[in-house]
Amino acid sequence: MEVAGNLKTIQENIGHACERSGRKPEDITVIGVTKYVTIERTKEAIDSGIENLGENRNEGFLEKYNHFGNQAKWHFIGTLQSRKVKDVIDKINVLHSLDRMSLAKEINKRTAAPMDCFVQINVSGEESKHGIEPEEVLPFIEKLEKYHHIHVIGLMTMAPHIDDPDRIRKVFRSLAELRDRIKEKKFSHAPCEYLSMGMSNDYEIAIEEGATHIRIGSKLVGS
Ligand SMILES: *Cc1c(COP(=O)(O)O)cnc(C)c1O
């Protein structure tokens, strides 16, 4: 399947999910996750009109960035090692995986301008998942205030790899509730308006539960 066709299908599904939940498609940003695919396929994605691309590893990100530069807005969605921050931080537009204070400190030191970040939350409680525990999110975000180059635009999570839509929905709903609680604090360093949640297999549920940024790899650009 070609990227343009996949995108059309996904946009239709987004439309339906929005109708079901009283939302607007223009409030949802589709991030094409190109981590599995070649430069050629990434070019096809850009040519199809996908403006936001996501990569989860430094090497893959730099390869794509060095090739396409500012033809796309770059989202870093994987674990970022502190010692590698300096190689990528001025090239990425949005970090989806802020998950520890030491990383915030390093980013703060290495950027000249405020960095838009999602704080990654381990909602499902799986050992294998990265992210802050839900009950630690508020104190974590409060402590980020001292890092003037960290700007928390929202929360991010990954749902567990299961087939049970009700459990997936609960994970997304919990993240939305957590976001609401932080947003109502009106922190100037952490407006926390957005929700990065939903991938190829669960983006429609994520939209119904309030996702503003969906990260789609295999069903959009291929795997
Ligand atoms: C790989 C990846 C995705 C995309 O996964 P698909 O299931 O292929 O859509 C989304 N988010 C993160 C953090 C990823 O690592």
Short mmCIF file of C-alpha atoms and ligand atoms in Angstrom, two decimals:
data_model
loop_
_atom_site.label_atom_id
_atom_site.label_comp_id
_atom_site.label_asym_id
_atom_site.label_seq_id
_atom_site.Cartn_x
_atom_site.Cartn_y
_atom_site.Cartn_z
CA MET A 1 0.00 0.00 0.00
CA GLU A 2 1.20 3.49 -0.78
CA VAL A 3 1.54 6.13 1.88
CA ALA A 4 -0.99 8.48 0.26
CA GLY A 5 -3.65 5.75 0.31
CA ASN A 6 -2.86 4.82 3.90
CA LEU A 7 -3.09 8.47 4.89
CA LYS A 8 -6.49 8.80 3.27
CA THR A 9 -7.79 5.76 5.17
CA ILE A 10 -6.39 7.07 8.44
CA GLN A 11 -7.89 10.52 7.85
CA GLU A 12 -11.29 8.91 7.25
CA ASN A 13 -10.96 6.94 10.48
CA ILE A 14 -9.92 10.08 12.32
CA GLY A 15 -13.02 11.80 10.93
CA HIS A 16 -15.27 9.03 12.22
CA ALA A 17 -13.59 8.93 15.64
CA CYS A 18 -14.04 12.71 15.86
CA GLU A 19 -17.72 12.45 14.96
CA ARG A 20 -18.25 9.83 17.66
CA SER A 21 -16.59 12.02 20.27
CA GLY A 22 -17.63 15.53 19.24
CA ARG A 23 -14.12 16.60 18.26
CA LYS A 24 -12.56 18.31 15.25
CA PRO A 25 -10.06 16.55 12.93
CA GLU A 26 -7.98 19.73 12.74
CA ASP A 27 -7.25 19.40 16.46
CA ILE A 28 -5.40 16.15 15.83
CA THR A 29 -1.79 16.06 14.65
CA VAL A 30 -0.73 12.93 12.79
CA ILE A 31 2.91 12.06 13.36
CA GLY A 32 4.27 9.66 10.74
CA VAL A 33 6.66 7.33 12.53
CA THR A 34 9.42 6.53 10.05
CA LYS A 35 11.64 4.46 12.35
CA TYR A 36 11.09 1.24 10.36
CA VAL A 37 11.43 2.68 6.87
CA THR A 38 13.93 3.97 4.32
CA ILE A 39 14.74 7.48 3.13
CA GLU A 40 12.72 6.78 -0.04
CA ARG A 41 9.65 5.84 1.93
CA THR A 42 10.11 8.87 4.17
CA LYS A 43 10.23 11.08 1.08
CA GLU A 44 6.97 9.50 -0.06
CA ALA A 45 5.46 10.40 3.32
CA ILE A 46 6.57 14.02 3.02
CA ASP A 47 5.30 14.19 -0.57
CA SER A 48 1.93 12.83 0.60
CA GLY A 49 1.57 15.88 2.82
CA ILE A 50 2.68 14.46 6.17
CA GLU A 51 4.30 17.39 7.95
CA ASN A 52 5.23 15.77 11.25
CA LEU A 53 7.65 12.85 11.44
CA GLY A 54 8.67 10.75 14.43
CA GLU A 55 11.85 8.79 15.13
CA ASN A 56 12.79 6.87 18.26
CA ARG A 57 16.57 6.48 18.02
CA ASN A 58 19.40 8.97 17.57
CA GLU A 59 20.94 7.22 14.58
CA GLY A 60 17.69 6.90 12.66
CA PHE A 61 16.68 10.42 13.51
CA LEU A 62 19.99 11.96 12.40
CA GLU A 63 19.97 10.00 9.15
CA LYS A 64 16.50 11.32 8.29
CA TYR A 65 17.16 14.82 9.61
CA ASN A 66 20.40 15.17 7.67
CA HIS A 67 18.54 14.22 4.53
CA PHE A 68 15.33 16.22 4.91
CA GLY A 69 16.18 19.03 7.33
CA ASN A 70 13.29 21.38 7.85
CA GLN A 71 11.03 19.75 5.27
CA ALA A 72 9.33 18.17 8.27
CA LYS A 73 8.68 18.95 11.91
CA TRP A 74 10.64 16.38 13.93
CA HIS A 75 9.25 14.52 16.92
CA PHE A 76 11.61 12.45 19.03
CA ILE A 77 9.49 9.65 20.51
CA GLY A 78 12.00 7.21 21.99
CA THR A 79 14.18 7.03 25.06
CA LEU A 80 16.81 9.73 24.90
CA GLN A 81 20.10 9.05 26.67
CA SER A 82 21.42 12.08 28.50
CA ARG A 83 24.88 11.84 26.97
CA LYS A 84 23.33 11.97 23.49
CA VAL A 85 21.14 15.01 24.10
CA LYS A 86 23.72 17.38 22.64
CA ASP A 87 23.73 15.55 19.28
CA VAL A 88 20.02 15.97 18.61
CA ILE A 89 18.36 18.50 20.83
CA ASP A 90 18.68 21.54 18.59
CA LYS A 91 17.34 19.57 15.64
CA ILE A 92 14.15 18.23 17.17
CA ASN A 93 10.97 20.24 17.43
CA VAL A 94 9.13 18.20 20.07
CA LEU A 95 10.36 15.62 22.57
CA HIS A 96 7.71 13.07 23.56
CA SER A 97 9.76 11.16 26.11
CA LEU A 98 10.82 13.39 28.98
CA ASP A 99 10.89 10.82 31.79
CA ARG A 100 13.50 11.87 34.35
CA MET A 101 15.01 14.90 36.06
CA SER A 102 18.54 14.19 34.85
CA LEU A 103 17.32 14.36 31.25
CA ALA A 104 15.54 17.65 31.91
CA LYS A 105 18.73 19.05 33.42
CA GLU A 106 20.82 18.05 30.42
CA ILE A 107 18.30 19.43 27.91
CA ASN A 108 18.11 22.66 29.86
CA LYS A 109 21.87 22.99 29.66
CA ARG A 110 22.14 22.19 25.95
CA THR A 111 19.34 24.26 24.40
CA ALA A 112 19.22 27.95 23.74
CA ALA A 113 15.45 28.14 23.31
CA PRO A 114 12.66 26.52 25.35
CA MET A 115 12.12 22.91 24.28
CA ASP A 116 8.57 21.67 23.80
CA CYS A 117 8.27 18.40 25.73
CA PHE A 118 5.69 15.79 26.56
CA VAL A 119 6.26 14.10 29.90
CA GLN A 120 6.06 10.34 29.35
CA ILE A 121 3.85 8.51 31.83
CA ASN A 122 3.75 4.80 32.60
CA VAL A 123 0.00 4.63 33.05
CA SER A 124 -0.37 0.90 32.58
CA GLY A 125 2.23 0.11 35.25
CA GLU A 126 4.08 -2.39 33.08
CA GLU A 127 7.65 -2.95 34.21
CA SER A 128 8.90 -2.75 30.65
CA LYS A 129 7.48 0.69 29.99
CA HIS A 130 9.43 3.86 30.44
CA GLY A 131 7.84 6.84 32.07
CA ILE A 132 6.94 8.52 35.31
CA GLU A 133 4.46 6.83 37.62
CA PRO A 134 1.11 8.68 37.60
CA GLU A 135 1.31 9.68 41.27
CA GLU A 136 4.75 11.21 40.72
CA VAL A 137 3.82 13.38 37.77
CA LEU A 138 2.69 16.47 39.63
CA PRO A 139 5.79 16.76 41.85
CA PHE A 140 7.97 16.01 38.82
CA ILE A 141 6.38 18.82 36.81
CA GLU A 142 6.58 21.22 39.74
CA LYS A 143 10.31 20.58 40.00
CA LEU A 144 10.81 21.27 36.28
CA GLU A 145 10.06 24.93 36.89
CA LYS A 146 13.70 25.64 37.70
CA TYR A 147 14.75 24.53 34.21
CA HIS A 148 13.84 27.55 32.14
CA HIS A 149 14.32 25.81 28.81
CA ILE A 150 11.84 23.03 29.52
CA HIS A 151 8.31 23.76 28.32
CA VAL A 152 5.84 20.98 29.11
CA ILE A 153 3.17 21.01 26.41
CA GLY A 154 1.48 17.76 27.42
CA LEU A 155 1.61 14.14 28.53
CA MET A 156 2.47 11.05 26.51
CA THR A 157 1.87 7.36 27.05
CA MET A 158 2.00 4.03 25.26
CA ALA A 159 -0.86 1.61 25.81
CA PRO A 160 0.01 -2.01 26.55
CA HIS A 161 0.19 -4.45 23.63
CA ILE A 162 -3.11 -6.17 24.26
CA ASP A 163 -6.29 -6.82 22.30
CA ASP A 164 -8.67 -5.66 25.00
CA PRO A 165 -10.03 -2.27 23.85
CA ASP A 166 -11.60 -1.56 27.24
CA ARG A 167 -8.26 -1.80 29.01
CA ILE A 168 -6.58 0.32 26.36
CA ARG A 169 -9.33 2.91 26.70
CA LYS A 170 -8.83 3.03 30.47
CA VAL A 171 -5.14 3.80 30.00
CA PHE A 172 -5.92 6.68 27.65
CA ARG A 173 -8.69 7.98 29.89
CA SER A 174 -6.36 7.99 32.89
CA LEU A 175 -3.81 10.00 30.95
CA ALA A 176 -6.47 12.55 29.97
CA GLU A 177 -7.56 12.91 33.60
CA LEU A 178 -3.97 13.39 34.69
CA ARG A 179 -3.50 16.03 32.00
CA ASP A 180 -6.63 17.86 33.20
CA ARG A 181 -5.32 17.93 36.77
CA ILE A 182 -2.01 19.46 35.72
CA LYS A 183 -3.55 21.87 33.24
CA GLU A 184 -5.83 23.33 35.89
CA LYS A 185 -2.75 24.32 37.94
CA LYS A 186 -1.94 26.83 35.16
CA PHE A 187 1.82 26.46 35.50
CA SER A 188 3.48 28.91 33.11
CA HIS A 189 6.28 26.43 32.38
CA ALA A 190 3.80 23.59 31.90
CA PRO A 191 0.55 24.55 30.16
CA CYS A 192 0.10 20.82 29.54
CA GLU A 193 -2.61 21.14 26.92
CA TYR A 194 -1.86 18.16 24.72
CA LEU A 195 -2.07 14.38 24.80
CA SER A 196 0.33 12.26 22.75
CA MET A 197 -1.32 8.85 22.66
CA GLY A 198 -2.46 6.32 20.08
CA MET A 199 -0.49 4.25 17.57
CA SER A 200 -1.43 2.11 14.53
CA ASN A 201 -3.63 -0.29 16.46
CA ASP A 202 -5.31 2.03 18.93
CA TYR A 203 -5.39 5.58 17.53
CA GLU A 204 -9.17 5.64 17.11
CA ILE A 205 -9.71 4.82 20.79
CA ALA A 206 -7.07 7.41 21.67
CA ILE A 207 -8.90 10.10 19.69
CA GLU A 208 -12.20 9.24 21.37
CA GLU A 209 -10.40 9.74 24.69
CA GLY A 210 -8.88 13.11 23.73
CA ALA A 211 -5.58 12.47 21.92
CA THR A 212 -4.21 15.55 20.17
CA HIS A 213 -1.06 13.87 18.76
CA ILE A 214 -1.21 10.35 17.35
CA ARG A 215 2.00 8.52 16.40
CA ILE A 216 1.47 6.14 13.50
CA GLY A 217 4.13 3.95 11.94
CA SER A 218 3.17 0.60 10.45
CA LYS A 219 -0.32 1.50 9.21
CA LEU A 220 0.85 4.76 7.63
CA VAL A 221 4.36 4.39 6.20
CA GLY A 222 4.80 0.63 6.69
CA SER A 223 6.96 -1.51 8.91
C1 LIG B 1 7.15 2.73 17.02
C2 LIG B 1 6.41 3.70 17.82
C3 LIG B 1 5.16 4.17 17.38
C4 LIG B 1 4.47 3.70 16.11
O1 LIG B 1 4.11 2.35 16.21
P1 LIG B 1 3.09 1.67 15.18
O2 LIG B 1 2.41 0.63 16.00
O3 LIG B 1 3.92 1.10 14.09
O4 LIG B 1 2.14 2.69 14.70
C5 LIG B 1 4.53 5.12 18.18
N1 LIG B 1 5.07 5.57 19.32
C6 LIG B 1 6.26 5.13 19.77
C7 LIG B 1 6.80 5.69 21.04
C8 LIG B 1 6.96 4.19 19.04
O5 LIG B 1 8.15 3.75 19.50
#
